[in-house]
Coordinates of C-alpha atoms in Angstrom, one line a residue:
X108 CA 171.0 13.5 76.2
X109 CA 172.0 16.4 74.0
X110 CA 168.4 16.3 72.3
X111 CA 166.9 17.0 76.3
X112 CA 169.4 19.4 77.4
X113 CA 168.4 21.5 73.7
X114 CA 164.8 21.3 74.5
X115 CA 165.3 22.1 78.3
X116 CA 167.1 25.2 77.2
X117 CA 165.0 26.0 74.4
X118 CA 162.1 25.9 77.0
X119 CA 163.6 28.3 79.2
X120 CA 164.3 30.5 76.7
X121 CA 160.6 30.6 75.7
X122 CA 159.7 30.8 79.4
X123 CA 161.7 34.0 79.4
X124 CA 160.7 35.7 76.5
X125 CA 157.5 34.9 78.1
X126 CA 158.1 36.7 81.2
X127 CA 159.7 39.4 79.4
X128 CA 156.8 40.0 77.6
X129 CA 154.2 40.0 80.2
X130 CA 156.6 42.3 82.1
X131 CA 155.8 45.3 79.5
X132 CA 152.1 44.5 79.9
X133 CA 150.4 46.8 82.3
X134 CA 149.1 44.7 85.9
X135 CA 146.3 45.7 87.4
X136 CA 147.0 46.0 91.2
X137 CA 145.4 44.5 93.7
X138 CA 142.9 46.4 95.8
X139 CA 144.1 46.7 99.6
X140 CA 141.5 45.7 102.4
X141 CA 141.0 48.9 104.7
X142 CA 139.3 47.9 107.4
X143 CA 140.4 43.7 108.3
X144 CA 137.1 43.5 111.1
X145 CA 135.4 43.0 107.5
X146 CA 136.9 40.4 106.3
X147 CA 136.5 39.1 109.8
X148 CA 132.6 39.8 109.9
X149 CA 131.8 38.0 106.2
X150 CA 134.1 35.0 106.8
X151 CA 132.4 34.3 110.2
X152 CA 128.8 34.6 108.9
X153 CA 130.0 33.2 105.6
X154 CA 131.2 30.0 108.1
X155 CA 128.3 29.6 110.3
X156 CA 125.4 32.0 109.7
X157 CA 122.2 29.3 109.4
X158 CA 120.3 31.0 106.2
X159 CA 124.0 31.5 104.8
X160 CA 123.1 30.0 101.9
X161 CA 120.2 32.2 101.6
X162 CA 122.0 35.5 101.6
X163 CA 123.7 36.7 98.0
X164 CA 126.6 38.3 99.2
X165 CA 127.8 34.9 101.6
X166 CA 127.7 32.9 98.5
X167 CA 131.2 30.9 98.8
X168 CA 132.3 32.4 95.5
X169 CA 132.2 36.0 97.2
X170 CA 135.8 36.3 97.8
X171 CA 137.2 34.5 94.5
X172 CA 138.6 37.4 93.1
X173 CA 140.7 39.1 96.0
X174 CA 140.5 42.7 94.4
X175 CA 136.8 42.1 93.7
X176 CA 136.1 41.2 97.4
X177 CA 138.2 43.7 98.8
X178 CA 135.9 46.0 97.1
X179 CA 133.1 45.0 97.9
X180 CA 134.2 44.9 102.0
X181 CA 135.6 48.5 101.9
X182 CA 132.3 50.2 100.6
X183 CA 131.3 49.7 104.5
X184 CA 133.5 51.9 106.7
X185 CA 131.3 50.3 109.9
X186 CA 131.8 46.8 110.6
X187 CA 128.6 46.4 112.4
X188 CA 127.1 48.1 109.0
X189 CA 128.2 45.2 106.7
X190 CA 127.1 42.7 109.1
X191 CA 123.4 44.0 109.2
X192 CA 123.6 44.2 105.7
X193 CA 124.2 40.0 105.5
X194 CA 121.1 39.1 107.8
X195 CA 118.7 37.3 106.1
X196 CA 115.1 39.3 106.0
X197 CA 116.4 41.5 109.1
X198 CA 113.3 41.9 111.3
X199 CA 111.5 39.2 109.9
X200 CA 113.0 35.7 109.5
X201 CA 116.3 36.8 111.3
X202 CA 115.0 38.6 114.5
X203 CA 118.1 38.2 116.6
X204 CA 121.7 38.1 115.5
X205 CA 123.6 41.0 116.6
X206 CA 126.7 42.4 116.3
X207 CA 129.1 43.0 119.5
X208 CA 130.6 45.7 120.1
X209 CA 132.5 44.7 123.1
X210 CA 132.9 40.5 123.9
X211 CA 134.1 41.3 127.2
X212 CA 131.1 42.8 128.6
X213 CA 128.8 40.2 126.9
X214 CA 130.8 37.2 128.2
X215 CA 130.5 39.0 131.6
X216 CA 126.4 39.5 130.8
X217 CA 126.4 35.6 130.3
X218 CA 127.8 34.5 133.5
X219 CA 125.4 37.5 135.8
X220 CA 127.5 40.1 135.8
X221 CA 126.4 44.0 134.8
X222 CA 127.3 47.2 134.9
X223 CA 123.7 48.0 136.4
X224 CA 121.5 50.2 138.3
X225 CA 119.4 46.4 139.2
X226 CA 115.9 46.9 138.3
X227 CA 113.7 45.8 135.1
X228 CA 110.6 48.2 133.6
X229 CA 108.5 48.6 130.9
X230 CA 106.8 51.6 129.7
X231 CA 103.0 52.0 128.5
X232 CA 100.8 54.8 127.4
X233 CA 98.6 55.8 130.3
X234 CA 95.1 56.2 128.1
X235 CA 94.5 55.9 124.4
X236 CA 93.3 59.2 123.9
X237 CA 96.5 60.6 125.8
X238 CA 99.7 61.4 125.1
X239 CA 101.1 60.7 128.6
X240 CA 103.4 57.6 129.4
X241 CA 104.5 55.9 132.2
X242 CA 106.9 53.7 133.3
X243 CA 106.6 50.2 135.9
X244 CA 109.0 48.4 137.3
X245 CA 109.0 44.7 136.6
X246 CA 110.9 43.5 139.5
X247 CA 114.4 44.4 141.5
X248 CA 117.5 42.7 142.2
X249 CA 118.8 42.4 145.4
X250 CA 121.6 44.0 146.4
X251 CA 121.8 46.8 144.3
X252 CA 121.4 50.5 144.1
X253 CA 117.4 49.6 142.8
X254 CA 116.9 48.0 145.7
X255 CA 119.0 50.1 148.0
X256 CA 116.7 53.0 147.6
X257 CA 113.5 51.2 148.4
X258 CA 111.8 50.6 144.8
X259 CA 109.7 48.0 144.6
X260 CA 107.9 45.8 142.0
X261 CA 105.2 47.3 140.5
X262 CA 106.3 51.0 141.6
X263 CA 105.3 53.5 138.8
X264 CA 107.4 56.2 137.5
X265 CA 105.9 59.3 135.5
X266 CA 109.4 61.5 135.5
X267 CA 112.8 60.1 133.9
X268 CA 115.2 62.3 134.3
X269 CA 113.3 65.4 135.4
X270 CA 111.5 64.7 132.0
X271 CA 107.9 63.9 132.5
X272 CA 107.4 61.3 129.7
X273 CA 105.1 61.4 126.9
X274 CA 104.5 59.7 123.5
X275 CA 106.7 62.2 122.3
X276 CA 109.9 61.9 124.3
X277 CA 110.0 58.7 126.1
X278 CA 113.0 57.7 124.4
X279 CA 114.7 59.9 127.4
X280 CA 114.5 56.4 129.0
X281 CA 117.3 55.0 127.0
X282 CA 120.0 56.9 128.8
X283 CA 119.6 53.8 131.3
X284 CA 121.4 51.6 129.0
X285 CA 124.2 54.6 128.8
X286 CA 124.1 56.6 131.6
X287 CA 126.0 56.3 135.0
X288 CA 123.5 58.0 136.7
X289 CA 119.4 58.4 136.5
X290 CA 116.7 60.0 138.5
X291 CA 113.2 58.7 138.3
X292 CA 110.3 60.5 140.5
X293 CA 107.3 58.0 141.2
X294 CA 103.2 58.5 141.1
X295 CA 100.2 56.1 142.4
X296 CA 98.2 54.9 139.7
X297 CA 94.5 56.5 139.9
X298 CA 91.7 54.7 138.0
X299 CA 88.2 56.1 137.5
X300 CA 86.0 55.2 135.0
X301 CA 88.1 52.9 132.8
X302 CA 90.3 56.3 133.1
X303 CA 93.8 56.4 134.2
X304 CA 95.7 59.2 135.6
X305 CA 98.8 59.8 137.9
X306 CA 99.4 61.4 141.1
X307 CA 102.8 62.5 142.5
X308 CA 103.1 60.5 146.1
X309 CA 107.0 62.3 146.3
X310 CA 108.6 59.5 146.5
X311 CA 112.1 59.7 143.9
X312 CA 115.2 57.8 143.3
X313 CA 118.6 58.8 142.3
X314 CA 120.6 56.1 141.4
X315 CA 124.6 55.2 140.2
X316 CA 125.7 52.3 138.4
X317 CA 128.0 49.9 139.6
X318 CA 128.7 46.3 139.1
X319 CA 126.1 43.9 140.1
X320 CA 125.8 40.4 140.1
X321 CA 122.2 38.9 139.5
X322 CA 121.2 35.1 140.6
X323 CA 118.6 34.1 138.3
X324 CA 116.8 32.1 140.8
X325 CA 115.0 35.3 142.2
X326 CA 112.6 33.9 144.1
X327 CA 111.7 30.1 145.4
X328 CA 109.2 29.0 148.5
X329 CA 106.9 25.5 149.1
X330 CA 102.6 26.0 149.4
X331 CA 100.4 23.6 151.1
X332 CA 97.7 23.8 148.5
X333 CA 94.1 21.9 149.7
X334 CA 96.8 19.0 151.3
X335 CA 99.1 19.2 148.1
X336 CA 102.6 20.4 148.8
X337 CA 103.5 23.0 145.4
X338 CA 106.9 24.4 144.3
X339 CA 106.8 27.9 142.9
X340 CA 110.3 29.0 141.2
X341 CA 110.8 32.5 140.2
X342 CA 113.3 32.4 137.6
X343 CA 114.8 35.1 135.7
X344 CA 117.7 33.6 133.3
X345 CA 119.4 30.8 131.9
X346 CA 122.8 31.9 133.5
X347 CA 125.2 28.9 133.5
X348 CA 127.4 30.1 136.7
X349 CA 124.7 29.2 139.0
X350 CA 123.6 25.7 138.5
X351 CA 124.4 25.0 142.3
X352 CA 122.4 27.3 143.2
X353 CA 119.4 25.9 140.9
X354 CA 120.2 22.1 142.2
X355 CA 119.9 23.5 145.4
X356 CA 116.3 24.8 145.0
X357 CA 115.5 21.1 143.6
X358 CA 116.9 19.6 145.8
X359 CA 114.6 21.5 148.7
X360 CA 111.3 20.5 146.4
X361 CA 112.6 17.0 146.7
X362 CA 112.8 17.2 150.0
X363 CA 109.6 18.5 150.4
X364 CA 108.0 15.8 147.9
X365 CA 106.4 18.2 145.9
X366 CA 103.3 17.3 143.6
X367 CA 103.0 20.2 141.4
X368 CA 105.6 22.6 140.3
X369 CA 104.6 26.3 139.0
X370 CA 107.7 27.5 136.9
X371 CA 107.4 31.7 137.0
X372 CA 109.3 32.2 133.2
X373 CA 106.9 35.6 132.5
X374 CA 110.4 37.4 132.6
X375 CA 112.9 34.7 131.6
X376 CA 114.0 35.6 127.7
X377 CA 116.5 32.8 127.6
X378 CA 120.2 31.8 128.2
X379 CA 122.7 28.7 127.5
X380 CA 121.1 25.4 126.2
X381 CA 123.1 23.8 128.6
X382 CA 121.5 25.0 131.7
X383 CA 118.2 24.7 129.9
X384 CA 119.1 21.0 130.1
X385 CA 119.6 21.0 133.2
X386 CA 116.7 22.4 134.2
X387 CA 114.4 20.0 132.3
X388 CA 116.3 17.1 133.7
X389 CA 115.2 17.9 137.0
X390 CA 111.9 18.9 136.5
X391 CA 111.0 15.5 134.2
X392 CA 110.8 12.5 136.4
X393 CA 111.4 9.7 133.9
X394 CA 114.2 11.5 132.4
X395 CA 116.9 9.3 131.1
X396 CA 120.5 10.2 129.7
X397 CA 119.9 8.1 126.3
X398 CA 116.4 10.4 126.0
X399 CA 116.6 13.4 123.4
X400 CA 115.6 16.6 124.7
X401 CA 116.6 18.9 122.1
X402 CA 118.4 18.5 118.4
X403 CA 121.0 21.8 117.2
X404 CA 120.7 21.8 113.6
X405 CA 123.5 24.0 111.9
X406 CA 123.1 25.0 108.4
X407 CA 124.5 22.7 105.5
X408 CA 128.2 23.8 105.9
X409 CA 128.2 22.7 109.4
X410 CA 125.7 19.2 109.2
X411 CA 128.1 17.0 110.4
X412 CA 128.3 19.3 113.8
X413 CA 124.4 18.4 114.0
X414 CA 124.2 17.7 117.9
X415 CA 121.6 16.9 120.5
X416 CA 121.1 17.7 124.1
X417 CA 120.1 14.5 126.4
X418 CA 118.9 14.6 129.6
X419 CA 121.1 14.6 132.4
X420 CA 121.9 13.1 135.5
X421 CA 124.6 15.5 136.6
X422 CA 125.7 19.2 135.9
X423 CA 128.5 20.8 135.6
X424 CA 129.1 23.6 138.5
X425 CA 130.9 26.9 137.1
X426 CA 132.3 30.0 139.6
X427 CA 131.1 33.1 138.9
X428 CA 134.1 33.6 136.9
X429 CA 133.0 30.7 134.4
X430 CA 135.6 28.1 135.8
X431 CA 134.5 24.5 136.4
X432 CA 134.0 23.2 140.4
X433 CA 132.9 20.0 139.1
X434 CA 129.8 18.2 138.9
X435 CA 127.2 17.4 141.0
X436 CA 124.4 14.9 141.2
X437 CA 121.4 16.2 139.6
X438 CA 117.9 16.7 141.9
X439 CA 115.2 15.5 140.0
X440 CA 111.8 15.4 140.8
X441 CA 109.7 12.1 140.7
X442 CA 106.6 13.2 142.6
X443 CA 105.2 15.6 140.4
X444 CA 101.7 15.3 138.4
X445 CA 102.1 18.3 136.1
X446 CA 104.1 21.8 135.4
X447 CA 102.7 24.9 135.5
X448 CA 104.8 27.5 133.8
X449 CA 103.6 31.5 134.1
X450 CA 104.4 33.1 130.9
X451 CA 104.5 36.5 128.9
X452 CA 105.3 38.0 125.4
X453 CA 109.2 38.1 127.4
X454 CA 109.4 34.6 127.6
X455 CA 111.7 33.6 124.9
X456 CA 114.0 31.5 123.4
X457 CA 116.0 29.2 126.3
X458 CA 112.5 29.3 128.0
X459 CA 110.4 28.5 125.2
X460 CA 113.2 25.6 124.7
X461 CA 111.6 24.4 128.1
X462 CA 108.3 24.2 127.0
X463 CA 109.0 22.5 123.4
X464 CA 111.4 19.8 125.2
X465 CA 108.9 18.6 128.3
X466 CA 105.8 18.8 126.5
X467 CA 107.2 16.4 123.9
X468 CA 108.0 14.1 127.0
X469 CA 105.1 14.5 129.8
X470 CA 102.1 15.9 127.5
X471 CA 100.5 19.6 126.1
X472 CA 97.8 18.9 129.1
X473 CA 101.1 18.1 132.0
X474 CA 102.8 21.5 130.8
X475 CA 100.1 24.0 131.6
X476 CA 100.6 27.5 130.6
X477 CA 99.3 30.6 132.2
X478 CA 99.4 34.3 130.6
X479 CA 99.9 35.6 127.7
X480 CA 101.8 34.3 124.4
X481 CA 104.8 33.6 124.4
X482 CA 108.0 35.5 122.2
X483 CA 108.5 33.0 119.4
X484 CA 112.3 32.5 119.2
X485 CA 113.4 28.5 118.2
X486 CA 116.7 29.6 117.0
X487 CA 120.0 30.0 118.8
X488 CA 123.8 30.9 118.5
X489 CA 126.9 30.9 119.8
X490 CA 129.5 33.8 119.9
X491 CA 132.1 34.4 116.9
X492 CA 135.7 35.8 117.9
X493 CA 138.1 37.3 115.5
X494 CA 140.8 34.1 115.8
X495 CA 142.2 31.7 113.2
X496 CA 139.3 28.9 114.2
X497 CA 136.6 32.0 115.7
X498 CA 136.7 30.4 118.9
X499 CA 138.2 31.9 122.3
X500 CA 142.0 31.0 121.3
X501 CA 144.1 33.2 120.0
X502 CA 141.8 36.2 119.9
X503 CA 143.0 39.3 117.7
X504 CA 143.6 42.0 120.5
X505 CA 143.3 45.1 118.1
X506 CA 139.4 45.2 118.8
X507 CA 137.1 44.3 120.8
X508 CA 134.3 43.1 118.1
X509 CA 132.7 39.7 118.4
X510 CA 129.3 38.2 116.4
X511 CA 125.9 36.8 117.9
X512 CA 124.8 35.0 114.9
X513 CA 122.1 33.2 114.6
X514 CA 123.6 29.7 113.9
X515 CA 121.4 27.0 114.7
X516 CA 117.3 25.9 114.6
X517 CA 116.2 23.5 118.2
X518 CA 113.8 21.1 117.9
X519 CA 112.5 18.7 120.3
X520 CA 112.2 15.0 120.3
X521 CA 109.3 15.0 118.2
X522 CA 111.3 16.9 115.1
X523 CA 109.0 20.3 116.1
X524 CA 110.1 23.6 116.3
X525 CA 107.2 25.1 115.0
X526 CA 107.1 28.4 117.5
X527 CA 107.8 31.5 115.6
X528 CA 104.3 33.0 116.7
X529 CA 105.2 31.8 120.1
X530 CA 103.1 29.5 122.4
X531 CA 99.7 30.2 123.4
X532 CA 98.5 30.3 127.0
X533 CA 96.2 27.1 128.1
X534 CA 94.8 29.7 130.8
X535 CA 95.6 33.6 129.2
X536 CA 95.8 36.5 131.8
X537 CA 97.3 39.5 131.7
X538 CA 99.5 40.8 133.8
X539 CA 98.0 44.1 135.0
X540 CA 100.3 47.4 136.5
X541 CA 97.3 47.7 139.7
X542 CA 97.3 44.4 140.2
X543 CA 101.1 43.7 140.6
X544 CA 101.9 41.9 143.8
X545 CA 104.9 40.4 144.9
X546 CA 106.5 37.3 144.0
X547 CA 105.1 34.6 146.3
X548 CA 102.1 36.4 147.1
X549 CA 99.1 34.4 146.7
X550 CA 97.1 36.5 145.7
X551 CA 99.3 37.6 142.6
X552 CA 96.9 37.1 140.1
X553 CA 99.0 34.6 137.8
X554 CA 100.6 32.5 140.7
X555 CA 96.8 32.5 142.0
X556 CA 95.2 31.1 138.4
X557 CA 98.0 28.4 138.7
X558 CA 97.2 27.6 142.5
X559 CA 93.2 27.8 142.1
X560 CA 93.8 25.7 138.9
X561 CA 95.9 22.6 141.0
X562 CA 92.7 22.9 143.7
X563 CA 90.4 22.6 141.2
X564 CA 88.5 25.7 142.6
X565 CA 88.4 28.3 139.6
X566 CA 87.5 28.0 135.8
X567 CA 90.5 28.5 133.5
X568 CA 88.7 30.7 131.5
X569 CA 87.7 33.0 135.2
X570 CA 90.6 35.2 134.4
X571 CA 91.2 38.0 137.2
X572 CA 90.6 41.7 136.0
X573 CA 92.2 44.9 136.2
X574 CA 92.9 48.3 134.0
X575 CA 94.4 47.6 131.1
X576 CA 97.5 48.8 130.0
X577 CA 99.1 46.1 128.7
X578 CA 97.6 46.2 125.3
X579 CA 99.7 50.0 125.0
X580 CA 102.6 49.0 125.7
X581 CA 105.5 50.9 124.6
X582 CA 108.4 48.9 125.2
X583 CA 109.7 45.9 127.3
X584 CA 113.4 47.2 129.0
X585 CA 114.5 44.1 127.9
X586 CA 114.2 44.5 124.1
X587 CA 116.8 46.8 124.5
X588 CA 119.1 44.4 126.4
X589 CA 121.1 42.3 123.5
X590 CA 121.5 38.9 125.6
X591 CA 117.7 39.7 126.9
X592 CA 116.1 37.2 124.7
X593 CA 119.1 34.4 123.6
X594 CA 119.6 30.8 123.5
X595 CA 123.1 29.9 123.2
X596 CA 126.0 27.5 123.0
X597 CA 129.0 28.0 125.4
X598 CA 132.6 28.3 124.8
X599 CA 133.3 25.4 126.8
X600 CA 131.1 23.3 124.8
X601 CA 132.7 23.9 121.7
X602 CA 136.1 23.0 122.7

């Protein structure tokens, strides 16, 4: 017993001269984090980014050394600027991830609800040998100030601002996505000669934003076509607060025993996966609950959250405020031969999603598609919160910063997902500014290829013709919108 208690005390002894003796030893002290949205930004992408393992700086041994870390983290005074820095080939293979600057507006964007002035444009460069640019206006919402002061699809604008546009200052148009107020004065669209030119017709809008709320079914209506009854479905997003609303148009195309279906997606750049598979499971006939429509891979952290999305037979209804009604017995169609789905270089993502599940299921030659090629996005995400788990719980209330990672790769049944370029149209037309008509109309040259296609009384390679200005294209609006072109998880799906 003595013999222990002598070691025990000689051990302490060392223990202290030990301590003492590091004590006179300088310490190097440990380098203070300035700005904690960091930390938050590389530990989120560091979780769940998919090329994680691709990018240097999210390697898991990043933040061994605390004062190393710490270091590394405060040579970005802009959160947003260290989070651009970790995308994997920006531009190129990572196309979409964004940073948020404010959650609560992009949860609101998610379920249809903008601070907006309700109208979608593009611009294009009038001639090739010009300077001057125009703009055109895509299509309205209803009830909104657009609509309110009488535009119309297919209007054309020449004067933003009382700034006539040119190559040189058509960036003027931004102040849409920042303004609360714009002016716009409108011109008719001459063509002589293959030459374009604009006339004043004194028509002008001044319009204030306010809040509007945007059903993505924009337009739906039945055609007796040669003796066959056709469904045509205008449909502008993948927004999961109005599923009734899209049951409801299936469920009058049902009614109606519809034998074709033309699916308008030329301005659809995505949404939530979810609703995506509802859509699909009322569109396939045959559609069964134990059928794969589309497989979520994650990157290697995450492989055992590897998921899939089945068909359904019913869908959960959601209140404009994202709170679940219930569920509702899903309209499927059994009558129809094959889809026809009118598509642009806007059709993305949630839409393309679409496309890659049914034609895995009914056929490339049942999934027709008419326009021009599609975007090219096969990846998706869900949002990141600054919390303990990044989920909706418990969200730090200092900021207002969130994360739109790119976190997971969708394939269909088939194991492809092979759409980066985008898909290419069975019957290619472009969509020309003097040929714009409006939706339903059918002589509107794409809904027209579709219907002459199902009567079997027009070539698919008889494309309609107009002046061109498609090819000089500036920009879509909707590039510049962030939830424009997405396909993502919900919160509720996570939980």
């Amino acid at each position: 017993m003595k013999k222990l208690v002598l070691t025990t005390v000689t051990l302490l002894t060392l223990l202290f001269i030990s301590c003492d003796k590091n004590k006179d030893e300088p310490q190097e002290p440990i380098v203070e984090l300035n700005n904690e949205i960091n930390d938050f930004v590389w530990q989120g992408l560091n979780t769940y980014y998919y090329w994680q393992e691709d990018v240097p700086n999210l390697a898991d041994t990043k933040n061994d050394e605390l004062s190393d870390y710490n270091t590394y983290l405060n040579s970005y005074s802009d959160p947003e600027e260290l989070f651009e820095s970790l995308l994997f080939q920006k531009g190129v293979s990572d196309r979409f991830s964004w940073f948020i600057d404010d959650y609560r507006a992009s949860d609101d964007a998610r379920r249809g609800v903008n601070d907006a002035f309700g109208f979608e444009f593009s611009l294009a460069r009038l001639n090739d040998d010009s300077d001057d640019v125009i703009g055109y206006i895509t299509y309205i919402v209803p009830n909104t100030p657009a609509s309110e002061a009488g535009l119309k699809r297919g209007d054309v604008f020449n004067v933003f601002n009382d700034i006539t546009l040119n190559i040189n200052n058509y960036s003027v148009v931004n102040k849409y996505y920042s303004d609360n107020n714009i002016s716009m004065k409108f011109a008719t669209l001459e063509i002589n000669n293959s030459e374009a030119s604009v006339v004043s017709n004194g028509k002008e809008a001044s319009l204030t934003l306010r809040e509007v709320v945007e059903n993505p079914i924009h337009y739906s209506s039945t055609f007796d076509i040669d003796g066959k009854k056709v469904g045509y479905l205008v449909y502008n997003g993948f927004k999961y607060t109005f599923h009734g609303e899209m049951n409801d148009v299936f469920g009058e195309f049902k009614s109606q025993n519809i034998q074709e279906l033309v699916l308008d997606l030329r301005y659809n750049g995505g949404g939530s996966v979810l609703t995506c598979a509802y859509l699909s499971s009322m569109i396939y006939g045959d559609a069964s609950t134990s059928d794969i429509f589309a497989k979520l891979i994650n990157n290697s952290k995450n492989s055992e959250d590897d998921s899939y999305y089945p068909f359904f037979n019913t869908a959960r209804i959601y209140d404009i405020e994202g709170n679940s009604t219930g569920d509702v017995a899903i309209n499927r169609l059994s009558t129809i031969n094959k889809l026809y789905v009118i598509v642009s270089d806007d059709t993305a993502s949630a839409s393309e999603m679409v496309i890659n599940g049914l034609r895995a299921y009914m056929g490339d030659a049942n999934v027709v598609l008419i326009g021009t090629t599609t975007y090219g996005k096969n990846v998706g995400s869900f949002t990141i919160y600054d919390s303990f788990d990044f989920g909706t719980s418990g969200i730090n209330l200092a900021h207002t910063n969130a994360m739109q990672p790119i976190t997971f790769k969708i394939f269909n049944k088939l194991d492809q997902s092979d759409y980066t370029a985008g898909f290419e149209p069975d019957i290619p037309q472009v969509e020309y500014i003097s040929d714009m008509k409006p939706f339903g109309d059918v002589d509107e040259p794409l809904l027209k290829l579709a219907l002459d296609d199902i009567s079997g009384t027009v070539s698919r390679n008889q494309n309609t013709k107009g002046f061109e200005l498609k090819s000089k294209k500036v920009f879509n609006s909707a590039d510049k919108r962030q939830f424009s072109k997405e396909m993502y998880i919900l919160p509720q799906e996570l939980k």
